[in-house]
Tab-separated table of C-alpha atoms in Angstrom:
chain	number	residue	atom	x	y	z
G	1	MET	CA	-0.180	-6.727	-21.663
G	2	ASP	CA	-0.263	-10.642	-20.362
G	3	LEU	CA	-0.628	-11.746	-16.868
G	4	THR	CA	2.353	-13.512	-16.327
G	5	LEU	CA	4.293	-11.043	-17.659
G	6	ILE	CA	2.904	-7.506	-15.768
G	7	VAL	CA	3.647	-10.966	-12.143
G	8	VAL	CA	7.741	-11.371	-14.246
G	9	LEU	CA	7.695	-7.518	-14.850
G	10	VAL	CA	6.673	-6.415	-10.873
G	11	ILE	CA	9.147	-9.529	-9.188
G	12	ALA	CA	12.017	-8.172	-11.147
G	13	LEU	CA	11.355	-4.575	-10.095
G	14	ALA	CA	10.795	-5.516	-6.467
G	15	LEU	CA	14.305	-7.640	-6.530
G	16	PHE	CA	15.520	-4.272	-7.695
G	17	PHE	CA	14.594	-2.120	-4.680
G	18	ASP	CA	15.702	-4.553	-2.292
G	19	PHE	CA	18.849	-4.232	-4.563
G	20	THR	CA	18.756	-0.701	-3.541
G	21	ASN	CA	17.541	-1.016	-0.143
G	22	GLY	CA	21.174	-3.041	0.430
G	23	PHE	CA	23.149	0.036	-0.760
G	24	HIS	CA	20.966	2.872	0.145
G	25	ASP	CA	21.550	0.963	4.713
G	26	THR	CA	24.654	0.005	4.398
G	27	ALA	CA	25.397	2.943	6.318
G	28	ASN	CA	23.101	1.776	9.108
G	29	ALA	CA	25.808	-1.230	10.697
G	30	MET	CA	29.337	0.316	9.460
G	31	ALA	CA	29.229	3.956	8.728
G	32	THR	CA	30.409	3.763	12.219
G	33	PRO	CA	33.145	1.057	12.226
G	34	ILE	CA	34.243	2.511	9.592
G	35	ALA	CA	34.533	5.989	11.039
G	36	THR	CA	36.630	4.344	13.596
G	37	GLY	CA	38.385	2.833	12.244
G	38	ALA	CA	37.218	-0.617	13.602
G	39	ILE	CA	36.932	-2.752	9.733
G	40	LYS	CA	38.124	-1.865	6.547
G	41	PRO	CA	35.687	-0.256	4.073
G	42	LYS	CA	36.007	-2.729	1.970
G	43	ALA	CA	35.645	-5.475	4.577
G	44	ALA	CA	32.998	-3.590	6.203
G	45	VAL	CA	30.222	-4.391	3.296
G	46	ALA	CA	31.220	-7.682	2.672
G	47	LEU	CA	30.345	-8.327	6.068
G	48	ALA	CA	27.513	-6.541	6.172
G	49	ALA	CA	26.347	-8.643	2.641
G	50	VAL	CA	27.087	-11.918	3.901
G	51	LEU	CA	25.271	-11.188	7.507
G	52	ASN	CA	22.214	-9.456	5.374
G	53	LEU	CA	22.221	-12.399	3.349
G	54	VAL	CA	21.595	-14.863	6.612
G	55	GLY	CA	19.291	-11.895	8.333
G	56	ALA	CA	17.358	-12.510	5.167
G	57	PHE	CA	15.957	-16.523	7.042
G	58	LEU	CA	15.286	-15.573	9.912
G	59	SER	CA	12.688	-14.288	9.997
G	60	THR	CA	8.937	-13.221	7.988
G	61	GLU	CA	7.191	-11.320	10.296
G	62	VAL	CA	7.786	-8.058	8.572
G	63	ALA	CA	6.378	-10.125	5.482
G	64	LYS	CA	3.496	-10.812	7.352
G	65	THR	CA	3.060	-7.502	7.792
G	66	ILE	CA	2.689	-5.509	4.252
G	67	SER	CA	1.250	-9.009	2.556
G	68	GLY	CA	-1.725	-9.197	5.063
G	69	GLY	CA	-1.942	-5.663	5.696
G	70	ILE	CA	-0.912	-2.617	5.157
G	71	ILE	CA	-2.472	-3.185	1.099
G	72	LYS	CA	-5.115	-6.377	1.345
G	73	GLU	CA	-4.511	-8.278	-0.567
G	74	GLY	CA	-8.956	-9.589	-1.577
G	75	GLY	CA	-10.561	-11.904	-0.799
G	76	ASP	CA	-14.304	-11.779	0.948
G	77	THR	CA	-13.681	-8.952	2.386
G	78	GLY	CA	-10.448	-7.405	1.408
G	79	VAL	CA	-10.204	-4.886	-1.797
G	80	GLN	CA	-7.914	-6.661	-5.234
G	81	ILE	CA	-5.268	-4.749	-5.967
G	82	MET	CA	-3.740	-5.031	-9.488
G	83	PRO	CA	0.229	-6.619	-10.580
G	84	ALA	CA	-0.311	-3.221	-12.684
G	85	MET	CA	-0.187	-1.013	-9.233
G	86	ILE	CA	2.055	-3.238	-7.626
G	87	PHE	CA	4.149	-2.278	-9.714
G	88	ALA	CA	3.747	1.400	-10.441
G	89	GLY	CA	4.307	1.877	-6.841
G	90	LEU	CA	7.362	-0.007	-6.744
G	91	MET	CA	9.029	2.061	-9.501
G	92	GLY	CA	7.684	5.447	-7.085
G	93	ALA	CA	10.212	3.248	-4.103
G	94	VAL	CA	12.598	2.634	-6.457
G	95	VAL	CA	12.407	6.136	-7.520
G	96	TRP	CA	12.893	8.327	-3.658
G	97	ASN	CA	15.131	5.924	-3.290
G	98	MET	CA	18.491	6.249	-6.073
G	99	LEU	CA	17.031	10.411	-5.521
G	100	THR	CA	18.156	10.191	-2.101
G	101	TRP	CA	20.607	8.326	-2.509
G	102	LEU	CA	21.635	10.976	-4.891
G	103	LEU	CA	21.801	13.673	-2.353
G	104	GLY	CA	23.263	10.962	0.308
G	105	LEU	CA	20.154	11.413	2.750
G	106	PRO	CA	19.861	8.841	4.297
G	107	SER	CA	16.406	8.503	4.460
G	108	SER	CA	14.459	5.460	4.733
G	109	SER	CA	13.803	2.944	2.578
G	110	SER	CA	11.631	1.450	4.015
G	111	HIS	CA	8.609	4.093	4.113
G	112	ALA	CA	8.890	4.295	-0.047
G	113	LEU	CA	7.797	1.536	-0.400
G	114	PHE	CA	5.018	2.529	1.396
G	115	GLY	CA	4.315	4.541	0.189
G	116	GLY	CA	4.882	4.037	-3.565
G	117	LEU	CA	2.529	1.335	-2.151
G	118	ILE	CA	-0.234	3.412	-0.615
G	119	GLY	CA	-0.503	5.953	-3.604
G	120	ALA	CA	-0.149	3.378	-6.179
G	121	ALA	CA	-3.213	1.005	-4.868
G	122	ILE	CA	-5.393	4.582	-3.397
G	123	VAL	CA	-5.205	5.376	-7.139
G	124	GLY	CA	-6.190	1.858	-7.878
G	125	ALA	CA	-9.029	0.794	-5.836
G	126	GLY	CA	-9.135	3.985	-3.017
G	127	PHE	CA	-8.266	5.008	-0.190
G	128	GLY	CA	-10.578	1.238	1.189
G	129	ALA	CA	-7.260	-0.865	-0.350
G	130	ILE	CA	-5.906	0.882	2.607
G	131	ASP	CA	-5.685	-0.906	6.226
G	132	TYR	CA	-5.004	2.353	8.105
G	133	SER	CA	-5.365	0.192	11.673
G	134	VAL	CA	-1.908	-1.575	10.862
G	135	LEU	CA	-0.049	0.946	8.702
G	136	MET	CA	-1.080	3.156	12.007
G	137	SER	CA	0.443	0.696	14.316
G	138	LYS	CA	2.760	-1.251	13.060
G	139	VAL	CA	4.141	1.947	10.457
G	140	LEU	CA	3.417	4.758	11.198
G	141	LEU	CA	4.075	4.719	15.869
G	142	PRO	CA	7.067	2.553	15.136
G	143	ALA	CA	8.542	5.641	13.078
G	144	LEU	CA	7.867	7.467	15.568
G	145	VAL	CA	9.261	5.386	19.156
G	146	ALA	CA	11.989	3.163	17.883
G	147	PRO	CA	14.274	6.608	16.565
G	148	VAL	CA	13.834	7.746	20.189
G	149	ILE	CA	14.588	4.298	21.983
G	150	ALA	CA	17.191	3.649	20.253
G	151	GLY	CA	18.979	7.463	20.233
G	152	THR	CA	18.629	7.236	24.804
G	153	SER	CA	19.408	3.969	24.646
G	154	ALA	CA	21.881	4.965	22.728
G	155	TYR	CA	23.369	7.450	24.892
G	156	LEU	CA	22.589	6.473	28.035
G	157	CYS	CA	25.047	3.312	27.115
G	158	THR	CA	27.805	6.584	26.111
G	159	LYS	CA	28.117	7.371	29.616
G	160	LEU	CA	28.334	4.417	30.832
G	161	ALA	CA	30.967	3.416	28.586
G	162	TYR	CA	32.608	6.302	29.062
G	163	SER	CA	32.285	6.490	33.100
G	164	VAL	CA	33.271	2.566	33.710
G	165	THR	CA	35.984	3.621	31.984
G	166	LYS	CA	37.420	7.345	33.102
G	167	ARG	CA	40.207	6.948	35.647
G	168	GLN	CA	40.253	7.767	38.969
G	169	SER	CA	42.318	11.055	37.630
G	170	GLY	CA	39.758	11.899	34.732
G	171	LEU	CA	41.821	10.764	31.957
G	172	ALA	CA	40.901	8.214	29.328
G	173	SER	CA	41.722	3.953	29.991
G	174	PRO	CA	43.309	2.524	27.077
G	175	LYS	CA	41.057	-0.139	27.832
G	176	ARG	CA	38.392	1.884	25.930
G	177	GLY	CA	40.240	1.314	22.596
G	178	GLY	CA	38.589	-2.766	23.439
G	179	PHE	CA	35.813	-0.735	22.298
G	180	ARG	CA	37.109	-0.658	18.343
G	181	TYR	CA	37.249	-4.507	18.747
G	182	GLY	CA	33.455	-4.481	20.262
G	183	GLN	CA	32.656	-2.899	16.923
G	184	ILE	CA	33.272	-5.259	14.454
G	185	PHE	CA	30.379	-7.732	17.050
G	186	SER	CA	27.625	-4.704	17.497
G	187	SER	CA	28.016	-3.938	13.524
G	188	SER	CA	27.931	-7.298	12.719
G	189	LEU	CA	24.349	-8.111	14.431
G	190	VAL	CA	23.128	-4.589	13.385
G	191	ALA	CA	24.096	-5.632	9.730
G	192	LEU	CA	22.356	-9.245	11.112
G	193	ALA	CA	19.339	-7.778	12.503
G	194	HIS	CA	19.017	-5.439	9.036
G	195	GLY	CA	18.247	-8.495	6.263
G	196	THR	CA	15.913	-9.817	8.503
G	197	ASN	CA	13.943	-6.645	8.631
G	198	ASP	CA	14.216	-5.121	5.332
G	199	ALA	CA	14.643	-7.528	3.769
G	200	GLN	CA	10.856	-9.415	4.462
G	201	LYS	CA	9.753	-6.079	2.428
G	202	THR	CA	10.143	-6.582	-0.529
G	203	MET	CA	9.165	-10.273	-0.115
G	204	GLY	CA	6.014	-9.340	1.542
G	205	VAL	CA	5.461	-7.188	-1.797
G	206	ILE	CA	6.572	-9.778	-3.582
G	207	THR	CA	4.163	-12.300	-1.888
G	208	LEU	CA	1.450	-9.593	-2.271
G	209	THR	CA	2.062	-9.968	-6.013
G	210	LEU	CA	1.765	-13.741	-6.376
G	211	VAL	CA	-1.336	-12.768	-4.220
G	212	ALA	CA	-2.586	-10.557	-6.186
G	213	SER	CA	-2.441	-12.334	-9.524
G	214	GLY	CA	-4.405	-15.842	-8.175
G	215	LEU	CA	-0.532	-17.192	-8.026
G	216	GLN	CA	-1.297	-17.831	-4.298
G	217	ASP	CA	-3.654	-17.713	-1.200
G	218	ALA	CA	-4.329	-15.166	0.399
G	219	GLY	CA	-2.797	-15.031	4.013
G	220	THR	CA	0.573	-17.025	2.679
G	221	GLY	CA	3.798	-16.680	3.822
G	222	PRO	CA	6.512	-16.036	1.579
G	223	HIS	CA	7.501	-19.046	-0.274
G	224	PHE	CA	11.912	-20.021	0.271
G	225	TRP	CA	12.515	-19.499	-3.631
G	226	VAL	CA	11.192	-15.175	-2.611
G	227	ILE	CA	13.418	-15.831	0.872
G	228	ALA	CA	15.719	-16.517	-1.004
G	229	SER	CA	16.007	-14.341	-4.136
G	230	CYS	CA	15.519	-11.469	-2.012
G	231	ALA	CA	18.318	-11.972	0.484
G	232	LEU	CA	20.750	-12.089	-2.096
G	233	ALA	CA	18.767	-9.059	-3.792
G	234	ILE	CA	19.775	-7.565	-1.108
G	235	ALA	CA	23.414	-8.646	0.045
G	236	LEU	CA	24.245	-7.850	-3.558
G	237	GLY	CA	23.561	-4.301	-2.582
G	238	THR	CA	25.084	-4.121	0.291
G	239	TYR	CA	28.444	-5.323	-1.098
G	240	MET	CA	28.279	-2.513	-3.479
G	241	GLY	CA	28.452	-0.431	-0.536
G	242	GLY	CA	26.240	2.895	-0.693
G	243	TRP	CA	28.774	5.147	0.064
G	244	ARG	CA	26.989	8.393	-0.732
G	245	ILE	CA	25.567	7.738	2.809
G	246	ILE	CA	28.199	6.416	4.227
G	247	ARG	CA	28.908	9.438	4.496
G	248	THR	CA	26.240	11.318	5.963
G	249	MET	CA	26.457	8.403	8.554
G	250	GLY	CA	29.471	8.454	9.678
G	251	SER	CA	31.113	11.752	9.918
G	252	GLY	CA	28.513	14.002	9.367
G	253	LEU	CA	26.652	13.538	12.212
G	254	THR	CA	29.353	13.682	14.646
G	255	ASP	CA	32.434	12.446	14.942
G	256	VAL	CA	32.264	9.215	16.059
G	257	LYS	CA	34.604	7.464	18.443
G	258	PRO	CA	34.796	3.553	19.555
G	259	ALA	CA	32.794	3.750	22.396
G	260	GLN	CA	30.310	5.912	20.479
G	261	GLY	CA	30.161	3.462	17.414
G	262	PHE	CA	29.660	0.553	20.115
G	263	ALA	CA	26.725	1.913	21.577
G	264	ALA	CA	24.717	3.206	18.675
G	265	GLU	CA	25.086	-0.156	17.391
G	266	THR	CA	24.488	-2.145	20.407
G	267	SER	CA	21.278	0.032	20.618
G	268	THR	CA	20.064	-0.016	16.375
G	269	ALA	CA	20.407	-3.757	16.617
G	270	ALA	CA	18.201	-4.495	20.112
G	271	ALA	CA	15.543	-2.130	18.518
G	272	ILE	CA	15.350	-3.498	15.101
G	273	LEU	CA	15.456	-7.368	16.300
G	274	VAL	CA	12.601	-6.958	18.128
G	275	SER	CA	11.054	-5.185	15.634
G	276	SER	CA	11.207	-7.744	13.320
G	277	HIS	CA	9.884	-10.438	15.771
G	278	LEU	CA	6.363	-8.311	16.676
G	279	GLY	CA	6.610	-7.393	12.944
G	280	PHE	CA	6.903	-4.148	12.717
G	281	ALA	CA	8.265	-2.190	9.952
G	282	LEU	CA	10.020	0.168	11.090
G	283	SER	CA	12.970	2.045	9.238
G	284	THR	CA	16.538	1.249	10.378
G	285	THR	CA	17.198	4.134	8.782
G	286	GLN	CA	15.852	6.601	11.701
G	287	VAL	CA	16.491	3.772	14.437
G	288	ALA	CA	20.433	4.533	12.827
G	289	SER	CA	20.158	7.520	12.480
G	290	GLY	CA	18.393	8.499	15.808
G	291	SER	CA	20.966	6.069	18.196
G	292	VAL	CA	24.317	7.208	16.231
G	293	ILE	CA	22.561	11.352	17.906
G	294	GLY	CA	22.304	9.847	20.183
G	295	SER	CA	25.936	9.019	20.962
G	296	GLY	CA	26.839	12.134	20.632
G	297	LEU	CA	25.180	13.767	23.123
G	298	GLY	CA	26.003	10.404	25.482
G	299	ARG	CA	29.893	11.677	25.243
G	300	LYS	CA	31.152	14.760	26.754
G	301	GLY	CA	32.145	17.673	24.151
G	302	ALA	CA	31.370	15.851	21.587
G	303	GLU	CA	29.514	18.041	18.620
G	304	VAL	CA	26.377	16.905	17.118
G	305	ARG	CA	25.511	18.730	13.515
G	306	TRP	CA	22.007	19.186	14.035
G	307	GLY	CA	21.968	20.967	10.615
G	308	THR	CA	22.904	17.287	8.819
G	309	ALA	CA	20.478	15.929	11.416
G	310	GLY	CA	17.412	19.006	10.025
G	311	ARG	CA	18.389	17.794	6.059
G	312	ILE	CA	18.125	13.697	7.752
G	313	ALA	CA	14.592	14.920	9.457
G	314	LEU	CA	13.641	16.363	6.258
G	315	GLY	CA	14.241	13.298	4.591
G	316	TRP	CA	12.246	12.210	6.868
G	317	LEU	CA	9.232	13.651	6.644
G	318	PHE	CA	8.787	13.901	3.001
G	319	THR	CA	9.552	10.587	1.515
G	320	LEU	CA	6.758	8.519	2.656
G	321	PRO	CA	3.825	11.509	0.897
G	322	ALA	CA	6.697	11.733	-2.282
G	323	ALA	CA	6.996	8.243	-2.820
G	324	ALA	CA	3.424	7.759	-3.116
G	325	ILE	CA	3.023	10.964	-5.063
G	326	ILE	CA	5.294	9.441	-7.320
G	327	GLY	CA	3.723	5.959	-6.587
G	328	ALA	CA	0.489	7.714	-6.902
G	329	ALA	CA	1.344	9.559	-10.648
G	330	ALA	CA	2.606	6.199	-12.597
G	331	ALA	CA	-1.051	4.275	-11.211
G	332	ALA	CA	-2.491	6.233	-13.070
G	333	LEU	CA	-0.230	6.464	-16.303
G	334	ALA	CA	-0.656	1.984	-15.880
G	335	HIS	CA	-4.453	2.599	-15.596
G	336	LEU	CA	-4.442	3.772	-19.206
G	337	GLY	CA	-3.769	-0.389	-19.343
G	338	ASN	CA	-0.654	-1.592	-21.350
G	339	GLY	CA	0.773	1.565	-23.413
G	340	GLY	CA	-0.302	3.279	-20.181
G	341	LEU	CA	2.411	1.143	-18.504
G	342	VAL	CA	5.282	0.594	-21.367
G	343	ILE	CA	5.024	4.626	-20.225
G	344	VAL	CA	5.792	3.707	-16.478
G	345	SER	CA	8.694	2.005	-17.160
G	346	ILE	CA	10.115	3.917	-20.588
G	347	LEU	CA	10.028	7.339	-17.383
G	348	GLY	CA	11.645	5.607	-14.947
G	349	LEU	CA	14.277	3.925	-16.506
G	350	GLY	CA	14.925	7.624	-17.516
G	351	ALA	CA	14.707	8.916	-14.563
G	352	LEU	CA	17.386	6.408	-12.700
G	353	LEU	CA	19.325	7.033	-15.388
G	354	VAL	CA	19.680	10.729	-15.256
G	355	ILE	CA	20.373	10.729	-11.556
G	356	TRP	CA	22.897	7.464	-12.486
G	357	VAL	CA	25.131	10.798	-14.846
G	358	LEU	CA	23.940	13.136	-12.215
G	359	SER	CA	25.851	10.695	-9.527
G	360	ARG	CA	29.187	10.801	-11.817
G	361	ARG	CA	29.854	13.814	-11.653
G	362	ASP	CA	31.221	13.573	-8.092
G	363	LEU	CA	31.917	9.694	-7.440
G	364	VAL	CA	32.223	8.692	-3.702
G	365	GLY	CA	33.578	5.483	-2.950
G	366	HIS	CA	35.510	3.158	-0.872
G	367	ASN	CA	38.982	5.446	-0.755
G	368	ASN	CA	36.666	8.568	-0.315
G	369	ALA	CA	33.958	8.256	1.708
G	370	ILE	CA	34.681	9.518	4.422
G	371	SER	CA	36.819	11.601	4.729
G	372	ASP	CA	37.924	12.485	8.721
G	373	VAL	CA	37.870	8.569	8.884
G	374	ASP	CA	41.786	8.871	9.294
G	375	VAL	CA	41.381	12.302	11.339
G	376	SER	CA	39.212	10.091	13.515
G	377	GLY	CA	41.229	6.534	14.006
G	378	ALA	CA	44.033	9.105	15.325
G	379	ALA	CA	42.080	11.082	17.531
G	380	VAL	CA	41.283	7.266	18.483
G	381	ASN	CA	44.664	5.563	18.324
G	382	ILE	CA	45.660	4.312	22.030
G	383	PRO	CA	49.273	3.213	22.411
G	384	THR	CA	50.624	-0.535	22.669
G	385	LYS	CA	52.018	-1.277	26.731
G	386	LYS	CA	55.915	-1.056	25.868
G	387	GLN	CA	54.216	2.797	23.721
G	388	ARG	CA	53.143	3.934	27.002
G	389	ARG	CA	56.392	3.034	29.304
G	390	LYS	CA	58.816	4.487	26.231
G	391	MET	CA	57.044	7.331	26.354
G	392	GLU	CA	57.060	7.516	30.183
G	393	ARG	CA	60.871	7.672	29.898
G	394	ALA	CA	60.729	9.951	27.369
G	395	LYS	CA	58.687	12.284	29.571
G	396	ALA	CA	60.521	11.209	32.850
G	397	LYS	CA	64.403	12.057	30.486
G	398	GLN	CA	62.412	15.599	29.861
G	399	GLU	CA	61.474	16.253	33.409
G	400	SER	CA	65.147	15.254	35.359
G	401	LYS	CA	66.967	17.666	32.853
């Protein structure tokens, strides 16, 4: 198959992965404000899409980690990775992403991408194709540490928020309802951070492809057209809304109240932005899930659904190796030549079609993504001053009788 055609196919599949990354990870920013009623579902995904688009232009450090870090891109001391192998790795990432979306599991799109590429690279060029020091320092260690830090931060912030808004009598202060409006800002910050970190991963893959095919010099960053196309793809995917995963994150882990949501989102955004600046290609999904759990532990009387948390943790555990296995199998077929690439394409499209058909049996959209939204919103409804005076007068009348 002509090299140019393979490069075009890889770029197209990479942008589709970026699209799936968008709707797979919408929940990271918008599940909690939707669950608390801070913002309407459709408005939330539209806001997240715009901010993902903006965030993608803010940094390229993570893109460089992927294009010239984890997978050695060639040169005098590197290992040459051909575009066909990158295509196989992307197929593994896309199939796993879609499968976990069908199951409503907020798995890591980032680890699916790394797993697919690593599996394909090992089959295509051997174990020497992977820079294990970069993999450990900029992927695996952040994956372990970042969720714990974000969860601890969210726990402490939630404790602080409930402490400073509590009356002497122990009753909740009406001021606590202000956190609902604060969530609009904090969730927007998460969406911006998500665009900054996750869109860069696809930029890195496309750049790696261009370098591997000799169309770009090794060690250089992504071109502007690569940045722009990846930004648009992830923004469009975000606008589509990953409603199945929003349902899990918004009400599946814990019943989220505004103060919790604000604490979780602020902690998530801080962790992602710092990691993006340092070039850590971490999983925004893991950070967001850790923050939600931490905020649940921080609110007195809140229940964390550990069964759901366990399912999510299993998804995290299996994502990288599962995507690596799929990517490796696809790479083995791609080694057969043009016929192998055609087989990989047909099998991949077939798997995506089956997943889509299965998803139609249980439709989840903005109108039913979080069944408890209305209940949750009512639970945190803060009466206005006028309503409180009216309630107090009614209570006084009742007591005087």
